Short mmCIF file of C-alpha atoms and ligand atoms in Angstrom, two decimals:
data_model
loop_
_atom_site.label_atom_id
_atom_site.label_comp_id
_atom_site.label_asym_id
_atom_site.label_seq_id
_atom_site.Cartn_x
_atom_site.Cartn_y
_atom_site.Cartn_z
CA UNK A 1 56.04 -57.30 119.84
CA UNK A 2 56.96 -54.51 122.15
CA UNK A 3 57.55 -51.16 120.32
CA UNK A 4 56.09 -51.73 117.23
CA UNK A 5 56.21 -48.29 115.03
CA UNK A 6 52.66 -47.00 113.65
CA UNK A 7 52.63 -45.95 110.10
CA UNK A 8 49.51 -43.97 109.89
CA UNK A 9 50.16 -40.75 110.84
CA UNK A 10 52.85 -37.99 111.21
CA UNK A 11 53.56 -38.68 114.69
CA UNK A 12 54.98 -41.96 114.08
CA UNK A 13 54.35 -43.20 117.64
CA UNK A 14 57.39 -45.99 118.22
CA UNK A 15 55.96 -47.49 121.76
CA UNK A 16 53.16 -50.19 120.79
CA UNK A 17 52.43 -53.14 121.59
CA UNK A 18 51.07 -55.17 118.39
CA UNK A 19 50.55 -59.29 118.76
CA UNK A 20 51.37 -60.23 114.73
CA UNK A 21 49.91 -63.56 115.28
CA UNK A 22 46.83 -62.14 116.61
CA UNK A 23 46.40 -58.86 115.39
CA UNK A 24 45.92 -57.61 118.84
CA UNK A 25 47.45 -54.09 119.25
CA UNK A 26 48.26 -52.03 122.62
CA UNK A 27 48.51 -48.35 123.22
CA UNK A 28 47.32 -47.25 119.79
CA UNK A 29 45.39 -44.07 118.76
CA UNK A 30 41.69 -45.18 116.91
CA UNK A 31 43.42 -44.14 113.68
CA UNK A 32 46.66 -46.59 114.38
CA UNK A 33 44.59 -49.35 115.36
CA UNK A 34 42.54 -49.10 112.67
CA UNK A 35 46.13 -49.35 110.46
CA UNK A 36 46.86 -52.39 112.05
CA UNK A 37 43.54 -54.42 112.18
CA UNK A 38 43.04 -57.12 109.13
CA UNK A 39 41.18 -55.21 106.46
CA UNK A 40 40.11 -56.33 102.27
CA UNK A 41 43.53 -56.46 100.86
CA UNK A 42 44.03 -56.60 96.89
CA UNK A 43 44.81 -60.05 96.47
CA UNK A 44 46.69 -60.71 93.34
CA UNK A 45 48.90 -58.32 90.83
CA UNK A 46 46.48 -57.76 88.12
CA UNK A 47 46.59 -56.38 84.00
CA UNK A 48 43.28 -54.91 82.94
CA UNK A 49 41.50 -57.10 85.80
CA UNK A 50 43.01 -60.32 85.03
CA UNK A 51 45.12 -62.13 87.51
CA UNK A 52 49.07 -61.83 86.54
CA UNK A 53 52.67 -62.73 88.36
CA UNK A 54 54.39 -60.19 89.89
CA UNK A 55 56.62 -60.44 87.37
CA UNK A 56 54.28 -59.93 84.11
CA UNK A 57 52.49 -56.96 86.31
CA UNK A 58 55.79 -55.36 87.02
CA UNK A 59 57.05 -56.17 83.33
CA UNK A 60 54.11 -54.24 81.79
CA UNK A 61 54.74 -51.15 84.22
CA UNK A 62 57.84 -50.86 82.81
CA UNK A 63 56.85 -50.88 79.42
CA UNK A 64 54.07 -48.48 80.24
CA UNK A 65 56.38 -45.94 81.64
CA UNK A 66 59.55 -46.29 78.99
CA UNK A 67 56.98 -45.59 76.00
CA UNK A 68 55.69 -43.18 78.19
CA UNK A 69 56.51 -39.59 77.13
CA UNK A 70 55.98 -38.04 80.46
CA UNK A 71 54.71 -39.79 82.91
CA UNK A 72 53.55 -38.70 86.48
CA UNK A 73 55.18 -40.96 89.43
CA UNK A 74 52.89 -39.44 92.42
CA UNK A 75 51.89 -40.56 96.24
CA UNK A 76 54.92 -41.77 98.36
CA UNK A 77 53.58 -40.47 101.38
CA UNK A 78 52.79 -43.73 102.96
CA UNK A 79 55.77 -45.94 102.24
CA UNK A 80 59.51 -45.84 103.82
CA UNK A 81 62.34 -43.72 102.58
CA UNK A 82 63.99 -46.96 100.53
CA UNK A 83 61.12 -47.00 97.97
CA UNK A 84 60.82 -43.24 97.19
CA UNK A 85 64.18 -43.06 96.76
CA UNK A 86 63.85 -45.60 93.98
CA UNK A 87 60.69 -43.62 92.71
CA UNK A 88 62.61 -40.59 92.53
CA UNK A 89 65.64 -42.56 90.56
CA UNK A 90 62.76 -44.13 88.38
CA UNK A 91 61.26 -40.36 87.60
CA UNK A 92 64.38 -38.92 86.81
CA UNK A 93 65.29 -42.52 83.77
CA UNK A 94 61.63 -42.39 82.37
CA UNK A 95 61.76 -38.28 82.13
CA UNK A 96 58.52 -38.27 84.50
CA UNK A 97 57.36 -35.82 87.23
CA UNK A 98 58.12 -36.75 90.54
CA UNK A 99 55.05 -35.36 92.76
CA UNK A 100 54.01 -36.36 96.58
CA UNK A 101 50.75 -36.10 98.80
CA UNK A 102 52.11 -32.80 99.91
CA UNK A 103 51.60 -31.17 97.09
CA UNK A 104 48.10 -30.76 98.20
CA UNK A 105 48.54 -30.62 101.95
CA UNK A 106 51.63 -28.88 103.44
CA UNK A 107 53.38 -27.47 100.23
CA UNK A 108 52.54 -24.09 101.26
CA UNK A 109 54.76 -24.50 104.77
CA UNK A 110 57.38 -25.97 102.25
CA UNK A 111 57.46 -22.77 100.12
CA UNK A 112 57.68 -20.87 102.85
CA UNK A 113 60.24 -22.73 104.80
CA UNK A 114 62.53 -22.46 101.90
CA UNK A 115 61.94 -18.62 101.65
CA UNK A 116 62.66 -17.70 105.52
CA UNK A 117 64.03 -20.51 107.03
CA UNK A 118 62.27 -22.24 110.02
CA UNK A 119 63.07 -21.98 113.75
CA UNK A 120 62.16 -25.63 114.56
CA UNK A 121 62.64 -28.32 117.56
CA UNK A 122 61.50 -31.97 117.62
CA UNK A 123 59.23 -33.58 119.14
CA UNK A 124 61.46 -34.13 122.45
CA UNK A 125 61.95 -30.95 122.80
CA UNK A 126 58.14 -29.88 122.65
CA UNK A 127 57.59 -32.59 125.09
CA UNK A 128 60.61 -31.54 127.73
CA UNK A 129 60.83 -28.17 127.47
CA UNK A 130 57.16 -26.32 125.95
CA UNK A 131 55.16 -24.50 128.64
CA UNK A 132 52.80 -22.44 125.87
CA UNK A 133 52.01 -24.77 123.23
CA UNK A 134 49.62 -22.83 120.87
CA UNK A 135 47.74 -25.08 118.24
CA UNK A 136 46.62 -22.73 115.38
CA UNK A 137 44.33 -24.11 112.47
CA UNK A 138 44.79 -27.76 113.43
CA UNK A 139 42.99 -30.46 115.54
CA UNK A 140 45.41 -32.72 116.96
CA UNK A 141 42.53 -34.69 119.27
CA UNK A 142 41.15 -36.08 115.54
CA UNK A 143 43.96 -35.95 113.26
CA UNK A 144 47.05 -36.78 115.89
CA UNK A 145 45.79 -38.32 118.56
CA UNK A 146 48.34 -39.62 120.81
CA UNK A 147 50.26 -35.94 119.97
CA UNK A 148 48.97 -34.33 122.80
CA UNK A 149 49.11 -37.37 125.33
CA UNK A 150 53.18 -37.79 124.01
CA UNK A 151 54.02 -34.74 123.32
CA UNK A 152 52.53 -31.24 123.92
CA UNK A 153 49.98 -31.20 126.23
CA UNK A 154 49.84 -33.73 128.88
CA UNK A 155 53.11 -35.58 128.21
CA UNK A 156 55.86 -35.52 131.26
CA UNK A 157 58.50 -33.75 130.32
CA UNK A 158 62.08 -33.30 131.95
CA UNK A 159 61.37 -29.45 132.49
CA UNK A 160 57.92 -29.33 131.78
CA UNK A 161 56.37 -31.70 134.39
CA UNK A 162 52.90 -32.34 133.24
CA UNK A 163 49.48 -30.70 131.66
CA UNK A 164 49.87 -28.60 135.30
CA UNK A 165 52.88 -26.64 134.28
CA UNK A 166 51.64 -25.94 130.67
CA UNK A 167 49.03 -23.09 129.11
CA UNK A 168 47.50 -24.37 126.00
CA UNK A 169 45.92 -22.31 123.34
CA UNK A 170 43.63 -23.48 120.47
CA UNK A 171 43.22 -20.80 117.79
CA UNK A 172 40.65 -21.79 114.79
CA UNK A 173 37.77 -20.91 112.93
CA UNK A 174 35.39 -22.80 114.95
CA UNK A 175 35.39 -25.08 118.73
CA UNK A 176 37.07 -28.23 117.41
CA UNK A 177 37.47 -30.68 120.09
CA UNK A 178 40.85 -29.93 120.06
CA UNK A 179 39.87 -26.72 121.63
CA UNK A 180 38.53 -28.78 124.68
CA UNK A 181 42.03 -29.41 125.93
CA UNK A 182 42.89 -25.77 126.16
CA UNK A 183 43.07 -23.50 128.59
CA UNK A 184 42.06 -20.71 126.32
CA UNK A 185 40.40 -20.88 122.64
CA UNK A 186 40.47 -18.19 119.98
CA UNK A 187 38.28 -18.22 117.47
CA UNK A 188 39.15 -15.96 114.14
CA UNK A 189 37.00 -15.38 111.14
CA UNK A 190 37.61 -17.78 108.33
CA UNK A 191 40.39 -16.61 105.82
CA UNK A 192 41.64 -13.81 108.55
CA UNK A 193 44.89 -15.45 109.98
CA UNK A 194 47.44 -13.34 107.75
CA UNK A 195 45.92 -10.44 109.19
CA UNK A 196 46.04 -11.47 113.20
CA UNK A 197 50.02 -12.51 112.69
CA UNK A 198 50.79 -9.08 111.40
CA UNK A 199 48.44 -7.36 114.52
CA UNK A 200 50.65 -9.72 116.63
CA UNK A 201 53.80 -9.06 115.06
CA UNK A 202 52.98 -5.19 115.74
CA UNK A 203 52.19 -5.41 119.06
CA UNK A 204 55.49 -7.64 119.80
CA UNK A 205 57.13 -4.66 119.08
CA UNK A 206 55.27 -2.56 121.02
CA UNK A 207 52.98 -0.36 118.00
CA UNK A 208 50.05 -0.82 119.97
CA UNK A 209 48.71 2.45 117.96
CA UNK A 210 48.49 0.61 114.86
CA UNK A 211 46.64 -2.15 115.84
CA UNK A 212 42.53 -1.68 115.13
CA UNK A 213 40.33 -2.38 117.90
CA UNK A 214 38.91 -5.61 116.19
CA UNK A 215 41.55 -8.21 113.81
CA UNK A 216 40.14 -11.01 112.15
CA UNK A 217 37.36 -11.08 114.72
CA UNK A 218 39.73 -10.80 118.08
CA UNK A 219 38.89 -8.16 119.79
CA UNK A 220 42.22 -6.04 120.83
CA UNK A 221 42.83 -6.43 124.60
CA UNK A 222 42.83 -9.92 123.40
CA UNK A 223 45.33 -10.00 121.42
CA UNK A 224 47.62 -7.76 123.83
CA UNK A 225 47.02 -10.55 126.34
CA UNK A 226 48.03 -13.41 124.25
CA UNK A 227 50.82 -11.06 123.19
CA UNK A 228 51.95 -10.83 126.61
CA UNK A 229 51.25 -14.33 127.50
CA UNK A 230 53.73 -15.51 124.50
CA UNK A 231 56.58 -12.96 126.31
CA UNK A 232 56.30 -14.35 129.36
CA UNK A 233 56.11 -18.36 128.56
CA UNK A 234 59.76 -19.76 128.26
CA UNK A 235 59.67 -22.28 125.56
CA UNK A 236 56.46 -21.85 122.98
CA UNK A 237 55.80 -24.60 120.35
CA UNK A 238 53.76 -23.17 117.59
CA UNK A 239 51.76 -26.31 116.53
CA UNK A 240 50.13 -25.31 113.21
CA UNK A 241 48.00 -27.35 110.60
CA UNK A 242 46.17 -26.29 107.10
CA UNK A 243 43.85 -24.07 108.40
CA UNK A 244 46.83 -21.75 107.90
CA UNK A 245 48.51 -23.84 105.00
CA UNK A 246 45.15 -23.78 102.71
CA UNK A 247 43.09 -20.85 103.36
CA UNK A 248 43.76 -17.72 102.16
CA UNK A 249 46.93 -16.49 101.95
CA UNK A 250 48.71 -19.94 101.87
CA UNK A 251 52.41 -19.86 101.86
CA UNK A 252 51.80 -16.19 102.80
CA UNK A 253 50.48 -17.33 106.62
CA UNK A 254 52.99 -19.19 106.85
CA UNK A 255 56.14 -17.31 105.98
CA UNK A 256 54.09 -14.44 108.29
CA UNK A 257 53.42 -16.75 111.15
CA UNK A 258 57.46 -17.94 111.08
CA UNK A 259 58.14 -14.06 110.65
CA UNK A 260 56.22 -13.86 114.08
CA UNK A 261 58.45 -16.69 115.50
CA UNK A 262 61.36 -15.45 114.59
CA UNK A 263 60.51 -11.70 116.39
CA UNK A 264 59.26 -13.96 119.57
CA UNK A 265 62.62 -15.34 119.54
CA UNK A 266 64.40 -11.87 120.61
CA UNK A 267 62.26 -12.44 123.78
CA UNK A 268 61.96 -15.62 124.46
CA UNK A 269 62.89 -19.60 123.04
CA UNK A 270 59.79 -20.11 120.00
CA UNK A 271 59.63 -23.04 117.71
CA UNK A 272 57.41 -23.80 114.71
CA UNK A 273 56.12 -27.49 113.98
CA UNK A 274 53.77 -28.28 111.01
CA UNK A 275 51.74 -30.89 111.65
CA UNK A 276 52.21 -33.51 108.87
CA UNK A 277 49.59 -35.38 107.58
CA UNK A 278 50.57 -38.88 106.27
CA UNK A 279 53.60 -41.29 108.36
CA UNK A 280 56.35 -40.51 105.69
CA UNK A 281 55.19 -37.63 104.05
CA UNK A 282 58.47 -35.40 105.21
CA UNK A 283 60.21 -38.60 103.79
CA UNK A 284 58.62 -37.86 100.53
CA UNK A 285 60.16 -34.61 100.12
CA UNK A 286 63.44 -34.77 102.07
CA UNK A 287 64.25 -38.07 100.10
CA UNK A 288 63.21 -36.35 97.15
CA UNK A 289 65.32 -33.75 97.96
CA UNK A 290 68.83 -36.04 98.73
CA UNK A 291 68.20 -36.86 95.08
CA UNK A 292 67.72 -33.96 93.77
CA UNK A 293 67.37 -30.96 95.42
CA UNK A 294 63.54 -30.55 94.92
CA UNK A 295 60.90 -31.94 97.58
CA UNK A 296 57.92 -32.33 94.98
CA UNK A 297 56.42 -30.95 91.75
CA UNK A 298 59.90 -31.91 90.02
CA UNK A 299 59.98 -32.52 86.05
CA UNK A 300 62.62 -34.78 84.96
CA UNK A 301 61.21 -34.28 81.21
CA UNK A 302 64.42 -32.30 80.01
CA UNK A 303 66.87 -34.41 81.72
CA UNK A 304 67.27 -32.54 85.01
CA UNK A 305 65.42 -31.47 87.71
CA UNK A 306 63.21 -28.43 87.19
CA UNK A 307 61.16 -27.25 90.25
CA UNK A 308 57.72 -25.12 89.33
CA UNK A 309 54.83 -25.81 92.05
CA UNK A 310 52.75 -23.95 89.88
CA UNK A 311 53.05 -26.80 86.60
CA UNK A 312 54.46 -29.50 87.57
CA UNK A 313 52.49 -31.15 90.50
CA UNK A 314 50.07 -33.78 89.70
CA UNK A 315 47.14 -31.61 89.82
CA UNK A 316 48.15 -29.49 87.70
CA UNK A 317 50.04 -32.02 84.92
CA UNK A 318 46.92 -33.38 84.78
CA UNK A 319 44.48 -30.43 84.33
CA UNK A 320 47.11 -29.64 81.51
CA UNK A 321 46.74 -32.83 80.15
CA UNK A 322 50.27 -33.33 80.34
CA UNK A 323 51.01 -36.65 81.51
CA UNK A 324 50.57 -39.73 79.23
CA UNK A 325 50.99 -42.33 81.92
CA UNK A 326 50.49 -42.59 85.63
CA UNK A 327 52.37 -44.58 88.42
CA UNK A 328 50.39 -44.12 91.82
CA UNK A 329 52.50 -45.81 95.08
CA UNK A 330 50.85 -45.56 98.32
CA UNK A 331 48.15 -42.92 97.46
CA UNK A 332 44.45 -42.20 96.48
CA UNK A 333 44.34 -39.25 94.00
CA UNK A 334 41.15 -40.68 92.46
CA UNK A 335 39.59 -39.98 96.31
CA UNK A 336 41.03 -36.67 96.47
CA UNK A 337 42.13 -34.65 93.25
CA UNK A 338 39.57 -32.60 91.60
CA UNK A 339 36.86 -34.59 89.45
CA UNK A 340 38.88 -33.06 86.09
CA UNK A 341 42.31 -33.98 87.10
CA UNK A 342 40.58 -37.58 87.64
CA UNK A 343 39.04 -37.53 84.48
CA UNK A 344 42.72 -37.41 83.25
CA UNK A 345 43.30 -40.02 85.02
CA UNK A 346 40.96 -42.44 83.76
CA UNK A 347 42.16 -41.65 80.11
CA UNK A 348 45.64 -42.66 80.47
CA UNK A 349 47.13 -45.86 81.29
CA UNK A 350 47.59 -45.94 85.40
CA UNK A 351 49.91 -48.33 87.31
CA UNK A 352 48.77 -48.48 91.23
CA UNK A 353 51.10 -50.27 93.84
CA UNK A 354 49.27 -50.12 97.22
CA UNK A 355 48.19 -52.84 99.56
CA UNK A 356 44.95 -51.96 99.78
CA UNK A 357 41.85 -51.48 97.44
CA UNK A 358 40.90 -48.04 96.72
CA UNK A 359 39.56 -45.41 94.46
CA UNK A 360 41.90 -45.80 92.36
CA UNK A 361 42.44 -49.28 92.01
CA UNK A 362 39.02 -48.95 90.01
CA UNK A 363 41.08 -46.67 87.16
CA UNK A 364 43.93 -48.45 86.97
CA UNK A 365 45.65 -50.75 84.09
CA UNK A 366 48.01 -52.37 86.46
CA UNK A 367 47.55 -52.96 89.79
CA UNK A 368 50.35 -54.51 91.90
CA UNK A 369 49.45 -55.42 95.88
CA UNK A 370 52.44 -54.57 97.83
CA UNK A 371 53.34 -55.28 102.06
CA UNK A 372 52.33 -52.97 104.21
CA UNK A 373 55.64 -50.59 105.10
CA UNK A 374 56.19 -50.70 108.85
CA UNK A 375 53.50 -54.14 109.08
CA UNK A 376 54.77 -56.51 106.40
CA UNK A 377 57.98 -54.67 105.49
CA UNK A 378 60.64 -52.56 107.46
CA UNK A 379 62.19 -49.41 106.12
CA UNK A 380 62.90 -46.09 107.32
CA UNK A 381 60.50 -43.10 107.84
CA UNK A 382 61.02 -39.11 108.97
CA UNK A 383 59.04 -38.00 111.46
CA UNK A 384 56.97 -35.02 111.50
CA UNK A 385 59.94 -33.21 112.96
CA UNK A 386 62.36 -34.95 111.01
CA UNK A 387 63.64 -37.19 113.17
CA UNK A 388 64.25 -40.40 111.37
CA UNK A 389 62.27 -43.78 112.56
CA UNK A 390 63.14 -47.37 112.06
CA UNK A 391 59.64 -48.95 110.67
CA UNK A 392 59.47 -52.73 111.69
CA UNK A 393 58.32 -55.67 110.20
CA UNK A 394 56.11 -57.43 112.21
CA UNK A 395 53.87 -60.19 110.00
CA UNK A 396 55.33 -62.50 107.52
CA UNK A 397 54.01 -61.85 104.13
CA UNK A 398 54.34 -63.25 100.63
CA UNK A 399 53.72 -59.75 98.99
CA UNK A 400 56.82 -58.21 97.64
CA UNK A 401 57.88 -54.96 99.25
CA UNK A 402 57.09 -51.89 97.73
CA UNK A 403 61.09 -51.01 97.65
CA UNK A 404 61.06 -55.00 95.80
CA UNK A 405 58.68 -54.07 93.25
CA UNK A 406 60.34 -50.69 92.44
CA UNK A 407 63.33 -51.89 92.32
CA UNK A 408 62.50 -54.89 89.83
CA UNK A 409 60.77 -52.19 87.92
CA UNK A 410 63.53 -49.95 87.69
CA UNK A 411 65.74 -52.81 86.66
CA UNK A 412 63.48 -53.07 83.88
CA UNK A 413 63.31 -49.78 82.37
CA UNK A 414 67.38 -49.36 82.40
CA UNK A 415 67.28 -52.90 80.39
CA UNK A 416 64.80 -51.40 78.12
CA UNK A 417 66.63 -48.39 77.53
CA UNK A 418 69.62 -50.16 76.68
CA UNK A 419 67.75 -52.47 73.89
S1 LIG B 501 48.95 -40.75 116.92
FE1 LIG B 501 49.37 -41.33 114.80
S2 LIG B 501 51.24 -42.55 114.90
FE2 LIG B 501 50.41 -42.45 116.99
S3 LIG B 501 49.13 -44.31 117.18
FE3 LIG B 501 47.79 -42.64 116.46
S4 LIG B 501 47.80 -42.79 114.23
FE4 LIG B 501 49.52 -43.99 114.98
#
């Protein structure tokens, strides 16, 4: 099938060739193809490691979460708009928390977008128009990428013609191969990038005087000639990962570095583009907040929707011991939470819907194999940029859908709610 969508990462390529019969795939990134080759599946819904229906599996969920005094509904990341949705509807009837992968990846740009806005573009845009794209604290070669083939660096733009008519600059702690592409690299000291915005920020505006000869490692005259680069490029695309997100500082760098866009802006055309992690992880919080005005670490527990990054993430329900009863969909947080949040974990009962084994799987009561969203089952997914993406199906399957399984399972906490 001709342009087959990739569900792996945030770039959501939607121009590859994938044979279903076959599983011969065209075009794809390493990281896609790997996405779409035949891997271990889990098989069969299961109930303490014995082989159930669907039906019993998703019967016991439901009864899990309804005596459930708060329970944690968490992942969503890598599934399509239709089932988070339902998640979030499911939270809200079983007084849960509603919580997504971002919560420990991009939730700092999150805060910070909602304190000072975001000047932002899509990915169309970076591709027609950017002649500075500046990657700061991410490495797009390993984490996205066809990104810089599609979009930002070599990609064939209506304005911008080509990797000839556009400077690229890496900034990060170290040479990441990333930095290979560019035609300048800037390396700052580890935990330092707060402090080079705000020497940026000063020079922009022309306080040359209070700028120290060395920031974060840069040496001045440096800085004054990126400074001056930025003024004289027409369109820059800030391209930014968690090197700024999750080192010191947090939502701090960020709300500084969109500070520094916005002052760029009374010179020149600047936008700002996170790069997101997981295929539908900006699903996971715009969905989220459709329903109810909170993108993650939302507690349903009183009824409505109460927003407080600081309690009511996964994380840190579980540190606090919390959450009575887990539902993970299309995550691994016994891979990546800290060893005492897992430790929760493993006490309470935890229902996993996911089509593959992992982590997890090995803690959980129920487990309940789902289609792969955007292989097995179609949906809807936001881009990084937000632009939303039609995810196909492109295999028959006889596993029910993740949006199927939540919505049976919904279904059956409303019926025992009314009993
Ligand atoms: S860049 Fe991302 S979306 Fe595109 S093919 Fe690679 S993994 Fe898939």
């Amino acid at each position: 099938m001709e342009n087959v969508t990739c569900t792996f990462c945030g770039a959501v390529c939607d121009d590859l060739y994938f044979d279903g019969d076959e599983f011969r795939t065209k075009d794809f990134c390493p990281l896609g193809e790997a996405k779409f080759s035949r891997k271990k599946r889990i098989e069969y819904p299961t109930i303490d490691g014995k082989k159930v229906s669907y039906e019993e599996a998703v019967e016991r969920a439901a009864e899990i979460l309804h005596n459930s005094k708060r329970p944690l509904l968490f992942g969503w990341s890598s599934t399509v708009n239709e089932a988070i949705r339902l998640g979030v509807i499911l939270a809200e009837k079983v007084r849960g928390i509603y919580d997504q992968c971002a919560s420990v990846c991009h939730a700092p740009s999150v805060l910070a977008m909602i304190e000072e806005g975001i000047a932002s573009g899509s990915l169309g845009q970076i591709k027609n128009r950017t002649d500075l794209a500046i990657f700061w604290g991410c490495n797009p070669v390993e984490a996205h990428p066809r990104h810089p083939t599609r979009y930002s660096v070599m990609a064939r733009g209506l304005l911008t013609k080509g990797r000839a008519d556009r400077k690229v600059v890496v900034v990060d702690v170290r040479k990441t191969v990333s930095a290979l592409m560019a035609s300048h690299f800037i390396q700052v000291k580890p935990g330092t990038d707060y402090l080079v915005f705000s020497a940026m920020r000063a020079l922009m505006e022309g306080y040359e005087d209070a700028v120290p000869e060395e920031v974060g490692g840069v040496r001045k005259e440096k800085l004054i000639e990126f400074v001056e680069m930025i003024k004289s490029a027409k369109y820059i695309t800030i391209l930014f990962g968690l090197g700024i997100a999750h080192t010191r500082g947090h939502d701090r760098n960020v709300e500084n570095v969109i500070k520094l866009v916005q002052l760029i802006n009374r010179y020149t055309r600047c936008i700002l583009q996170p790069m997101r992690g997981h295929f539908n992880v900006v699903g996971a919080g715009e969905v989220a907040a459709w329903e109810c005005g909170f993108e993650w670490a939302v507690d349903f527990s009183r009824g409505y929707p109460r927003f407080a990054p600081s309690e009511f993430t996964g994380v840190e329900a579980l540190l606090r011991k919390d959450c009575d009863a887990a539902l993970i969909v299309a995550s691994d947080p016994a891979a990546h939470f800290p060893r005492a949040a897992v430790e929760q974990l493993k006490r309470i009962p935890v229902i996993q819907i996911d089509p593959f084994p992992n982590m997890t799987t090995l803690l959980s009561k129920v487990v309940i194999p789902c289609a792969i969203s955007g292989i097995e089952a179609e949906g809807t997914a936001y881009r990084m940029d937000g632009v939303p993406i039609r995810v196909k199906k492109v295999v028959e399957s006889e596993y029910w859908s993740d949006e199927e399984i939540l919505e049976k399972m919904l279904e059956k906490v409303l019926k025992l709610r009314e009993d």
